[in-house]
Structures are given as structure tokens and as C-alpha cells.
Amino acid sequence: LGNHDYWGHSKHLYGEQIRVPLIFYGSKEWQDGRVVDRMVRHVDLLPTVTELLGVPIDSQSLELEGVSLTGLLAGEKANPGIDFAVAQRRQSDKKRWSEGWESGLVVAAQNERYKYILKSHGDDELYDLEADPFESVNLVGTGLEVEKKLAGWLTRKYEWMRAHPLVGTPEDPKIEAEFIDELEALGYLN
């Protein structure tokens, strides 16, 4: 943390704040300590775990975006069908505005090489993750073909997400008392 003069998380969508390792631990065939340096997403967890457990699911009828990563775990080099990963910044609130957050939407799309950050307020950002892994040189407006492609894809994706909100989310979630202090200390509740 700190590459972009910010020591927390959730304010920005730079790699140091959103990139985390995904670690699987399991049976004999995984004990070789394989490291897979590929982009994967949270939405890939459900199809992966269900396949590993032998639980059949109908990804189409469930409208799952994720793909199973079992091929990558087995050592296959082929892309399992992941074109882009999406990240969205936490919504601003009174506490975050007092900490200097800019208002509005901040959402990012990235593929193996490029990341585009779309902002409803402020300037968009584009990074070549291969040449600039610390995301320090904004390439928006330099004429790269990928800028238009990622910006268009991300805009369509965000509009789809807005048109298809999550359903069944409780209006007033109940949090057990023992976790309230921990969540407050982490900044999730105020």
C-alpha cells in the first residue's frame, strides 16, 4: 500500500489495493506448490468450488459470469475464458467524503495487460500493466486502441449491472454484537 499516497483500501482501484492472491489447498495433485500467475475473479470461485466438489450447476440458467479455474489448477496454460475482470470502488458516504474521497462512481476493467478506470466525476485512467505495473503513467488520450475498447466494454458492463441489481439483499442486515467493534475498527461501520 502507499504507491498512490493512500494507505487504506477501497478509495482507489489500483493494483496494490485490489490485487490479492487466491490460494487453494487440497489433495495430492495440488501438493506440488504450483503458482499460476493469471488473472482470475471472485465470480470464478463458485464454478470452481462446485466443480471440485463434483456438484453439478447450470451456469447458464443461473446466469453465472464466472468460469471454473480447475484447468488452471491442473496446470493447463489456456485462458479459461476470462476476458476482463471488474472492480468497483466502495460507495462514498459522509465519513469517506470527510477523508477526501471524490464523489461518484469509480469502476475498473482490466485484462491481462491493460486496466481502465472509469470515473463519473474526474478523469478516467488507463494503464499498461505490463510496462507500468505500478500504474503510474496514465495513458488516457494517447491514442491507444485499447482505450476505446475497454471504456466501451466497461460502460456497457456497468449499465448492465445497474439494470440487474442483486436481489434478495436484506434491507437491514443483522450483525452479531461481537463483530460490531471489529467492523468499526476496520472502518466498515461508523
CSV table of N, CA and C in Angstrom, one decimal, residues 16-133:
chain,number,residue,atom,x,y,z
A,16,GLU,N,-2.3,-2.3,-5.9
A,16,GLU,CA,-1.9,-2.6,-4.5
A,16,GLU,C,-3.1,-2.6,-3.6
A,17,GLN,N,-4.3,-2.2,-4.0
A,17,GLN,CA,-5.5,-2.2,-3.2
A,17,GLN,C,-6.5,-3.2,-3.5
A,18,ILE,N,-6.4,-3.8,-4.8
A,18,ILE,CA,-7.4,-4.7,-5.2
A,18,ILE,C,-6.8,-6.1,-5.6
A,19,ARG,N,-5.5,-6.2,-5.8
A,19,ARG,CA,-5.0,-7.5,-6.2
A,19,ARG,C,-4.6,-8.3,-5.0
A,20,VAL,N,-5.2,-9.5,-4.9
A,20,VAL,CA,-4.9,-10.4,-3.8
A,20,VAL,C,-4.6,-11.8,-4.4
A,21,PRO,N,-3.8,-12.5,-3.7
A,21,PRO,CA,-3.6,-13.9,-4.1
A,21,PRO,C,-4.8,-14.8,-3.8
A,22,LEU,N,-5.1,-15.7,-4.7
A,22,LEU,CA,-6.1,-16.7,-4.5
A,22,LEU,C,-5.3,-18.0,-4.2
A,23,ILE,N,-5.5,-18.6,-3.0
A,23,ILE,CA,-4.8,-19.8,-2.6
A,23,ILE,C,-5.7,-20.9,-2.4
A,24,PHE,N,-5.5,-22.0,-3.1
A,24,PHE,CA,-6.2,-23.3,-2.9
A,24,PHE,C,-5.3,-24.3,-2.2
A,25,TYR,N,-5.8,-25.0,-1.3
A,25,TYR,CA,-5.1,-26.0,-0.6
A,25,TYR,C,-6.0,-27.3,-0.6
A,26,GLY,N,-5.4,-28.4,-1.0
A,26,GLY,CA,-6.2,-29.5,-1.2
A,26,GLY,C,-5.5,-30.8,-1.3
A,27,SER,N,-6.0,-31.7,-2.1
A,27,SER,CA,-5.5,-33.1,-2.2
A,27,SER,C,-4.1,-33.2,-2.8
A,28,LYS,N,-3.7,-34.4,-3.0
A,28,LYS,CA,-2.3,-34.7,-3.5
A,28,LYS,C,-1.9,-34.0,-4.8
A,29,GLU,N,-2.9,-33.9,-5.7
A,29,GLU,CA,-2.5,-33.3,-7.0
A,29,GLU,C,-2.1,-31.9,-6.9
A,30,TRP,N,-2.4,-31.2,-5.8
A,30,TRP,CA,-2.1,-29.8,-5.7
A,30,TRP,C,-0.8,-29.6,-4.8
A,31,GLN,N,-0.3,-30.7,-4.3
A,31,GLN,CA,0.8,-30.6,-3.3
A,31,GLN,C,2.1,-30.2,-4.0
A,32,ASP,N,2.2,-30.0,-5.3
A,32,ASP,CA,3.4,-29.6,-5.9
A,32,ASP,C,3.7,-28.1,-5.8
A,33,GLY,N,2.8,-27.4,-5.1
A,33,GLY,CA,3.0,-25.9,-4.9
A,33,GLY,C,3.0,-25.1,-6.1
A,34,ARG,N,2.1,-25.4,-7.0
A,34,ARG,CA,2.0,-24.7,-8.3
A,34,ARG,C,1.6,-23.2,-8.1
A,35,VAL,N,2.2,-22.3,-8.8
A,35,VAL,CA,1.9,-20.9,-8.8
A,35,VAL,C,1.4,-20.6,-10.2
A,36,VAL,N,0.2,-20.1,-10.2
A,36,VAL,CA,-0.4,-19.7,-11.5
A,36,VAL,C,-0.5,-18.1,-11.5
A,37,ASP,N,0.2,-17.5,-12.4
A,37,ASP,CA,0.2,-16.1,-12.5
A,37,ASP,C,-0.8,-15.6,-13.6
A,38,ARG,N,-2.1,-15.8,-13.3
A,38,ARG,CA,-3.1,-15.4,-14.3
A,38,ARG,C,-4.2,-14.6,-13.5
A,39,MET,N,-4.8,-13.8,-14.3
A,39,MET,CA,-5.9,-13.0,-13.7
A,39,MET,C,-7.1,-13.9,-13.5
A,40,VAL,N,-7.7,-13.9,-12.3
A,40,VAL,CA,-8.9,-14.6,-12.0
A,40,VAL,C,-9.8,-13.6,-11.2
A,41,ARG,N,-11.1,-14.0,-11.0
A,41,ARG,CA,-12.0,-13.1,-10.4
A,41,ARG,C,-12.8,-13.8,-9.3
A,42,HIS,N,-13.4,-13.0,-8.4
A,42,HIS,CA,-14.2,-13.6,-7.4
A,42,HIS,C,-15.4,-14.4,-8.0
A,43,VAL,N,-15.9,-14.0,-9.1
A,43,VAL,CA,-17.0,-14.7,-9.7
A,43,VAL,C,-16.7,-16.1,-10.2
A,44,ASP,N,-15.4,-16.4,-10.2
A,44,ASP,CA,-14.9,-17.7,-10.7
A,44,ASP,C,-14.9,-18.7,-9.5
A,45,LEU,N,-15.0,-18.2,-8.3
A,45,LEU,CA,-14.9,-19.1,-7.2
A,45,LEU,C,-16.1,-20.2,-7.1
A,46,LEU,N,-17.3,-19.7,-7.3
A,46,LEU,CA,-18.4,-20.7,-7.3
A,46,LEU,C,-18.3,-21.8,-8.3
A,47,PRO,N,-18.1,-21.5,-9.6
A,47,PRO,CA,-18.0,-22.6,-10.5
A,47,PRO,C,-16.8,-23.5,-10.3
A,48,THR,N,-15.7,-22.9,-9.7
A,48,THR,CA,-14.5,-23.7,-9.4
A,48,THR,C,-14.8,-24.7,-8.3
A,49,VAL,N,-15.3,-24.1,-7.2
A,49,VAL,CA,-15.5,-25.0,-6.0
A,49,VAL,C,-16.6,-26.0,-6.3
A,50,THR,N,-17.7,-25.7,-7.0
A,50,THR,CA,-18.7,-26.7,-7.3
A,50,THR,C,-18.1,-27.8,-8.2
A,51,GLU,N,-17.3,-27.4,-9.1
A,51,GLU,CA,-16.7,-28.5,-9.9
A,51,GLU,C,-15.7,-29.4,-9.1
A,52,LEU,N,-14.9,-28.8,-8.3
A,52,LEU,CA,-14.0,-29.5,-7.4
A,52,LEU,C,-14.8,-30.5,-6.5
A,53,LEU,N,-15.9,-30.1,-6.1
A,53,LEU,CA,-16.7,-30.9,-5.2
A,53,LEU,C,-17.6,-31.9,-5.9
A,54,GLY,N,-17.6,-31.8,-7.3
A,54,GLY,CA,-18.5,-32.6,-8.1
A,54,GLY,C,-19.9,-32.3,-8.0
A,55,VAL,N,-20.3,-31.1,-7.7
A,55,VAL,CA,-21.6,-30.6,-7.6
A,55,VAL,C,-22.0,-30.0,-9.0
A,56,PRO,N,-22.9,-30.6,-9.7
A,56,PRO,CA,-23.3,-30.0,-11.0
A,56,PRO,C,-24.1,-28.7,-10.8
A,57,ILE,N,-23.8,-27.7,-11.6
A,57,ILE,CA,-24.6,-26.5,-11.6
A,57,ILE,C,-24.8,-26.1,-13.1
A,58,ASP,N,-25.9,-25.4,-13.3
A,58,ASP,CA,-26.2,-25.0,-14.7
A,58,ASP,C,-25.9,-23.5,-14.7
A,59,SER,N,-24.7,-23.2,-15.2
A,59,SER,CA,-24.2,-21.8,-15.2
A,59,SER,C,-25.1,-20.9,-16.0
A,60,GLN,N,-25.7,-21.4,-17.1
A,60,GLN,CA,-26.5,-20.6,-18.0
A,60,GLN,C,-27.8,-20.2,-17.3
A,61,SER,N,-28.5,-21.2,-16.7
A,61,SER,CA,-29.8,-20.8,-16.1
A,61,SER,C,-29.6,-20.0,-14.9
A,62,LEU,N,-28.4,-20.1,-14.2
A,62,LEU,CA,-28.1,-19.3,-13.0
A,62,LEU,C,-27.5,-17.9,-13.4
A,63,GLU,N,-27.2,-17.8,-14.7
A,63,GLU,CA,-26.6,-16.5,-15.3
A,63,GLU,C,-25.3,-16.2,-14.6
A,64,LEU,N,-24.5,-17.2,-14.4
A,64,LEU,CA,-23.2,-17.0,-13.7
A,64,LEU,C,-22.2,-16.5,-14.7
A,65,GLU,N,-21.5,-15.5,-14.3
A,65,GLU,CA,-20.4,-15.0,-15.2
A,65,GLU,C,-19.1,-15.7,-15.0
A,66,GLY,N,-18.9,-16.3,-13.9
A,66,GLY,CA,-17.6,-17.0,-13.6
A,66,GLY,C,-17.4,-18.2,-14.4
A,67,VAL,N,-16.1,-18.6,-14.4
A,67,VAL,CA,-15.7,-19.8,-15.1
A,67,VAL,C,-14.9,-20.7,-14.1
A,68,SER,N,-14.9,-22.0,-14.3
A,68,SER,CA,-14.2,-22.8,-13.4
A,68,SER,C,-12.7,-22.7,-13.7
A,69,LEU,N,-11.9,-22.6,-12.6
A,69,LEU,CA,-10.5,-22.5,-12.7
A,69,LEU,C,-9.7,-23.8,-12.6
A,70,THR,N,-10.5,-24.9,-12.6
A,70,THR,CA,-9.9,-26.2,-12.3
A,70,THR,C,-8.8,-26.5,-13.4
A,71,GLY,N,-9.0,-26.1,-14.6
A,71,GLY,CA,-7.9,-26.3,-15.6
A,71,GLY,C,-6.6,-25.6,-15.2
A,72,LEU,N,-6.7,-24.4,-14.7
A,72,LEU,CA,-5.5,-23.7,-14.3
A,72,LEU,C,-4.9,-24.4,-13.1
A,73,LEU,N,-5.7,-24.9,-12.2
A,73,LEU,CA,-5.2,-25.6,-11.0
A,73,LEU,C,-4.5,-26.9,-11.4
A,74,ALA,N,-4.9,-27.5,-12.5
A,74,ALA,CA,-4.3,-28.7,-13.0
A,74,ALA,C,-3.1,-28.5,-13.9
A,75,GLY,N,-2.8,-27.2,-14.1
A,75,GLY,CA,-1.6,-26.9,-14.9
A,75,GLY,C,-1.8,-26.5,-16.3
A,76,GLU,N,-3.0,-26.4,-16.8
A,76,GLU,CA,-3.3,-26.0,-18.1
A,76,GLU,C,-2.9,-24.6,-18.3
A,77,LYS,N,-2.4,-24.2,-19.4
A,77,LYS,CA,-1.9,-22.8,-19.7
A,77,LYS,C,-3.0,-22.0,-20.4
A,78,ALA,N,-4.0,-22.6,-21.0
A,78,ALA,CA,-5.0,-21.9,-21.7
A,78,ALA,C,-5.8,-21.0,-20.9
A,79,ASN,N,-6.2,-19.9,-21.4
A,79,ASN,CA,-7.1,-18.9,-20.7
A,79,ASN,C,-8.5,-19.6,-20.6
A,80,PRO,N,-9.0,-19.7,-19.4
A,80,PRO,CA,-10.3,-20.4,-19.1
A,80,PRO,C,-11.5,-19.6,-19.6
A,81,GLY,N,-11.3,-18.5,-20.3
A,81,GLY,CA,-12.4,-17.7,-20.8
A,81,GLY,C,-12.6,-16.4,-20.1
A,82,ILE,N,-11.6,-15.9,-19.5
A,82,ILE,CA,-11.7,-14.7,-18.7
A,82,ILE,C,-11.1,-13.6,-19.6
A,83,ASP,N,-12.0,-12.7,-20.1
A,83,ASP,CA,-11.5,-11.6,-20.9
A,83,ASP,C,-11.2,-10.3,-20.1
A,84,PHE,N,-12.1,-10.0,-19.1
A,84,PHE,CA,-11.9,-8.8,-18.3
A,84,PHE,C,-12.3,-9.2,-16.9
A,85,ALA,N,-11.7,-8.5,-15.9
A,85,ALA,CA,-12.1,-8.5,-14.5
A,85,ALA,C,-12.6,-7.1,-14.2
A,86,VAL,N,-13.6,-7.0,-13.3
A,86,VAL,CA,-14.3,-5.8,-13.0
A,86,VAL,C,-14.0,-5.5,-11.5
A,87,ALA,N,-13.8,-4.3,-11.1
A,87,ALA,CA,-13.7,-3.9,-9.7
A,87,ALA,C,-14.5,-2.6,-9.6
A,88,GLN,N,-15.1,-2.5,-8.4
A,88,GLN,CA,-15.9,-1.3,-8.2
A,88,GLN,C,-15.5,-0.7,-6.8
A,89,ARG,N,-15.3,0.6,-6.8
A,89,ARG,CA,-14.9,1.2,-5.5
A,89,ARG,C,-16.1,1.3,-4.6
A,90,ARG,N,-15.9,1.2,-3.3
A,90,ARG,CA,-16.9,1.3,-2.3
A,90,ARG,C,-17.7,2.6,-2.5
A,91,GLN,N,-18.9,2.7,-2.3
A,91,GLN,CA,-19.7,3.9,-2.4
A,91,GLN,C,-19.2,4.9,-1.4
A,92,SER,N,-19.2,6.2,-1.8
A,92,SER,CA,-18.9,7.3,-0.9
A,92,SER,C,-20.0,7.5,0.1
A,93,ASP,N,-19.6,7.9,1.3
A,93,ASP,CA,-20.6,8.3,2.3
A,93,ASP,C,-20.0,9.5,3.1
A,94,LYS,N,-20.7,10.0,4.1
A,94,LYS,CA,-20.2,11.2,4.8
A,94,LYS,C,-18.8,11.0,5.4
A,95,LYS,N,-18.6,9.9,6.0
A,95,LYS,CA,-17.2,9.6,6.6
A,95,LYS,C,-16.1,9.7,5.5
A,96,ARG,N,-16.4,9.0,4.4
A,96,ARG,CA,-15.4,9.0,3.3
A,96,ARG,C,-15.2,10.3,2.7
A,97,TRP,N,-16.2,11.1,2.5
A,97,TRP,CA,-16.1,12.4,1.9
A,97,TRP,C,-15.2,13.3,2.9
A,98,SER,N,-15.3,13.1,4.2
A,98,SER,CA,-14.5,13.9,5.1
A,98,SER,C,-13.0,13.4,5.0
A,99,GLU,N,-12.8,12.3,4.5
A,99,GLU,CA,-11.4,11.8,4.3
A,99,GLU,C,-10.8,12.1,2.9
A,100,GLY,N,-11.6,12.9,2.1
A,100,GLY,CA,-11.1,13.4,0.8
A,100,GLY,C,-11.4,12.5,-0.4
A,101,TRP,N,-12.4,11.6,-0.2
A,101,TRP,CA,-12.8,10.8,-1.4
A,101,TRP,C,-13.5,11.7,-2.4
A,102,GLU,N,-13.2,11.5,-3.7
A,102,GLU,CA,-14.0,12.2,-4.7
A,102,GLU,C,-15.4,11.5,-4.7
A,103,SER,N,-16.4,12.2,-5.1
A,103,SER,CA,-17.7,11.6,-5.1
A,103,SER,C,-17.9,10.9,-6.4
A,104,GLY,N,-19.0,10.1,-6.5
A,104,GLY,CA,-19.4,9.5,-7.7
A,104,GLY,C,-18.9,8.0,-7.9
A,105,LEU,N,-19.1,7.5,-9.0
A,105,LEU,CA,-18.8,6.1,-9.4
A,105,LEU,C,-17.3,6.0,-9.8
A,106,VAL,N,-16.7,5.0,-9.3
A,106,VAL,CA,-15.3,4.6,-9.8
A,106,VAL,C,-15.4,3.1,-10.0
A,107,VAL,N,-15.2,2.7,-11.2
A,107,VAL,CA,-15.2,1.3,-11.6
A,107,VAL,C,-14.1,1.0,-12.6
A,108,ALA,N,-13.5,-0.2,-12.5
A,108,ALA,CA,-12.4,-0.5,-13.4
A,108,ALA,C,-12.6,-1.8,-14.1
A,109,ALA,N,-12.0,-1.9,-15.3
A,109,ALA,CA,-12.0,-3.2,-16.0
A,109,ALA,C,-10.5,-3.4,-16.4
A,110,GLN,N,-10.1,-4.7,-16.3
A,110,GLN,CA,-8.8,-4.9,-16.8
A,110,GLN,C,-8.7,-6.3,-17.4
A,111,ASN,N,-7.8,-6.4,-18.3
A,111,ASN,CA,-7.4,-7.7,-18.9
A,111,ASN,C,-6.0,-8.0,-18.4
A,112,GLU,N,-5.4,-9.0,-19.0
A,112,GLU,CA,-4.0,-9.4,-18.6
A,112,GLU,C,-3.0,-8.3,-18.7
A,113,ARG,N,-3.3,-7.3,-19.7
A,113,ARG,CA,-2.3,-6.3,-19.9
A,113,ARG,C,-2.7,-4.9,-19.5
A,114,TYR,N,-4.0,-4.5,-19.7
A,114,TYR,CA,-4.4,-3.1,-19.5
A,114,TYR,C,-5.5,-3.0,-18.4
A,115,LYS,N,-5.5,-1.9,-17.8
A,115,LYS,CA,-6.6,-1.5,-16.8
A,115,LYS,C,-7.1,-0.2,-17.2
A,116,TYR,N,-8.5,-0.1,-17.3
A,116,TYR,CA,-9.2,1.2,-17.5
A,116,TYR,C,-10.0,1.5,-16.3
A,117,ILE,N,-9.9,2.7,-15.7
A,117,ILE,CA,-10.6,3.1,-14.6
A,117,ILE,C,-11.6,4.2,-15.0
A,118,LEU,N,-12.9,4.0,-14.9
A,118,LEU,CA,-13.9,4.9,-15.3
A,118,LEU,C,-14.4,5.6,-14.1
A,119,LYS,N,-14.5,7.0,-14.2
A,119,LYS,CA,-15.0,7.8,-13.1
A,119,LYS,C,-16.1,8.6,-13.6
A,120,SER,N,-17.2,8.7,-12.8
A,120,SER,CA,-18.3,9.6,-13.1
A,120,SER,C,-17.9,11.0,-12.8
A,121,HIS,N,-17.0,11.3,-11.9
A,121,HIS,CA,-16.5,12.6,-11.6
A,121,HIS,C,-15.0,12.5,-11.6
A,122,GLY,N,-14.4,13.3,-12.4
A,122,GLY,CA,-12.9,13.2,-12.5
A,122,GLY,C,-12.5,12.6,-13.8
A,123,ASP,N,-11.2,12.5,-14.0
A,123,ASP,CA,-10.6,12.0,-15.2
A,123,ASP,C,-10.4,10.5,-15.2
A,124,ASP,N,-10.8,9.8,-16.3
A,124,ASP,CA,-10.6,8.4,-16.4
A,124,ASP,C,-9.1,8.1,-16.4
A,125,GLU,N,-8.7,6.8,-16.2
A,125,GLU,CA,-7.3,6.4,-16.2
A,125,GLU,C,-7.2,5.1,-17.0
A,126,LEU,N,-6.0,5.0,-17.7
A,126,LEU,CA,-5.7,3.8,-18.5
A,126,LEU,C,-4.2,3.5,-18.2
A,127,TYR,N,-3.9,2.2,-17.9
A,127,TYR,CA,-2.6,1.8,-17.6
A,127,TYR,C,-2.2,0.5,-18.3
A,128,ASP,N,-1.0,0.5,-18.8
A,128,ASP,CA,-0.4,-0.7,-19.4
A,128,ASP,C,0.3,-1.4,-18.3
A,129,LEU,N,-0.3,-2.5,-17.8
A,129,LEU,CA,0.2,-3.2,-16.6
A,129,LEU,C,1.5,-3.9,-16.9
A,130,GLU,N,1.7,-4.2,-18.1
A,130,GLU,CA,3.0,-4.9,-18.5
A,130,GLU,C,4.1,-4.0,-18.4
A,131,ALA,N,4.0,-2.8,-19.0
A,131,ALA,CA,5.1,-1.8,-19.0
A,131,ALA,C,5.1,-1.0,-17.7
A,132,ASP,N,4.0,-0.8,-17.0
A,132,ASP,CA,3.9,0.0,-15.9
A,132,ASP,C,3.1,-0.7,-14.8
A,133,PRO,N,3.6,-1.7,-14.1
A,133,PRO,CA,2.9,-2.5,-13.1
A,133,PRO,C,2.4,-1.7,-11.9
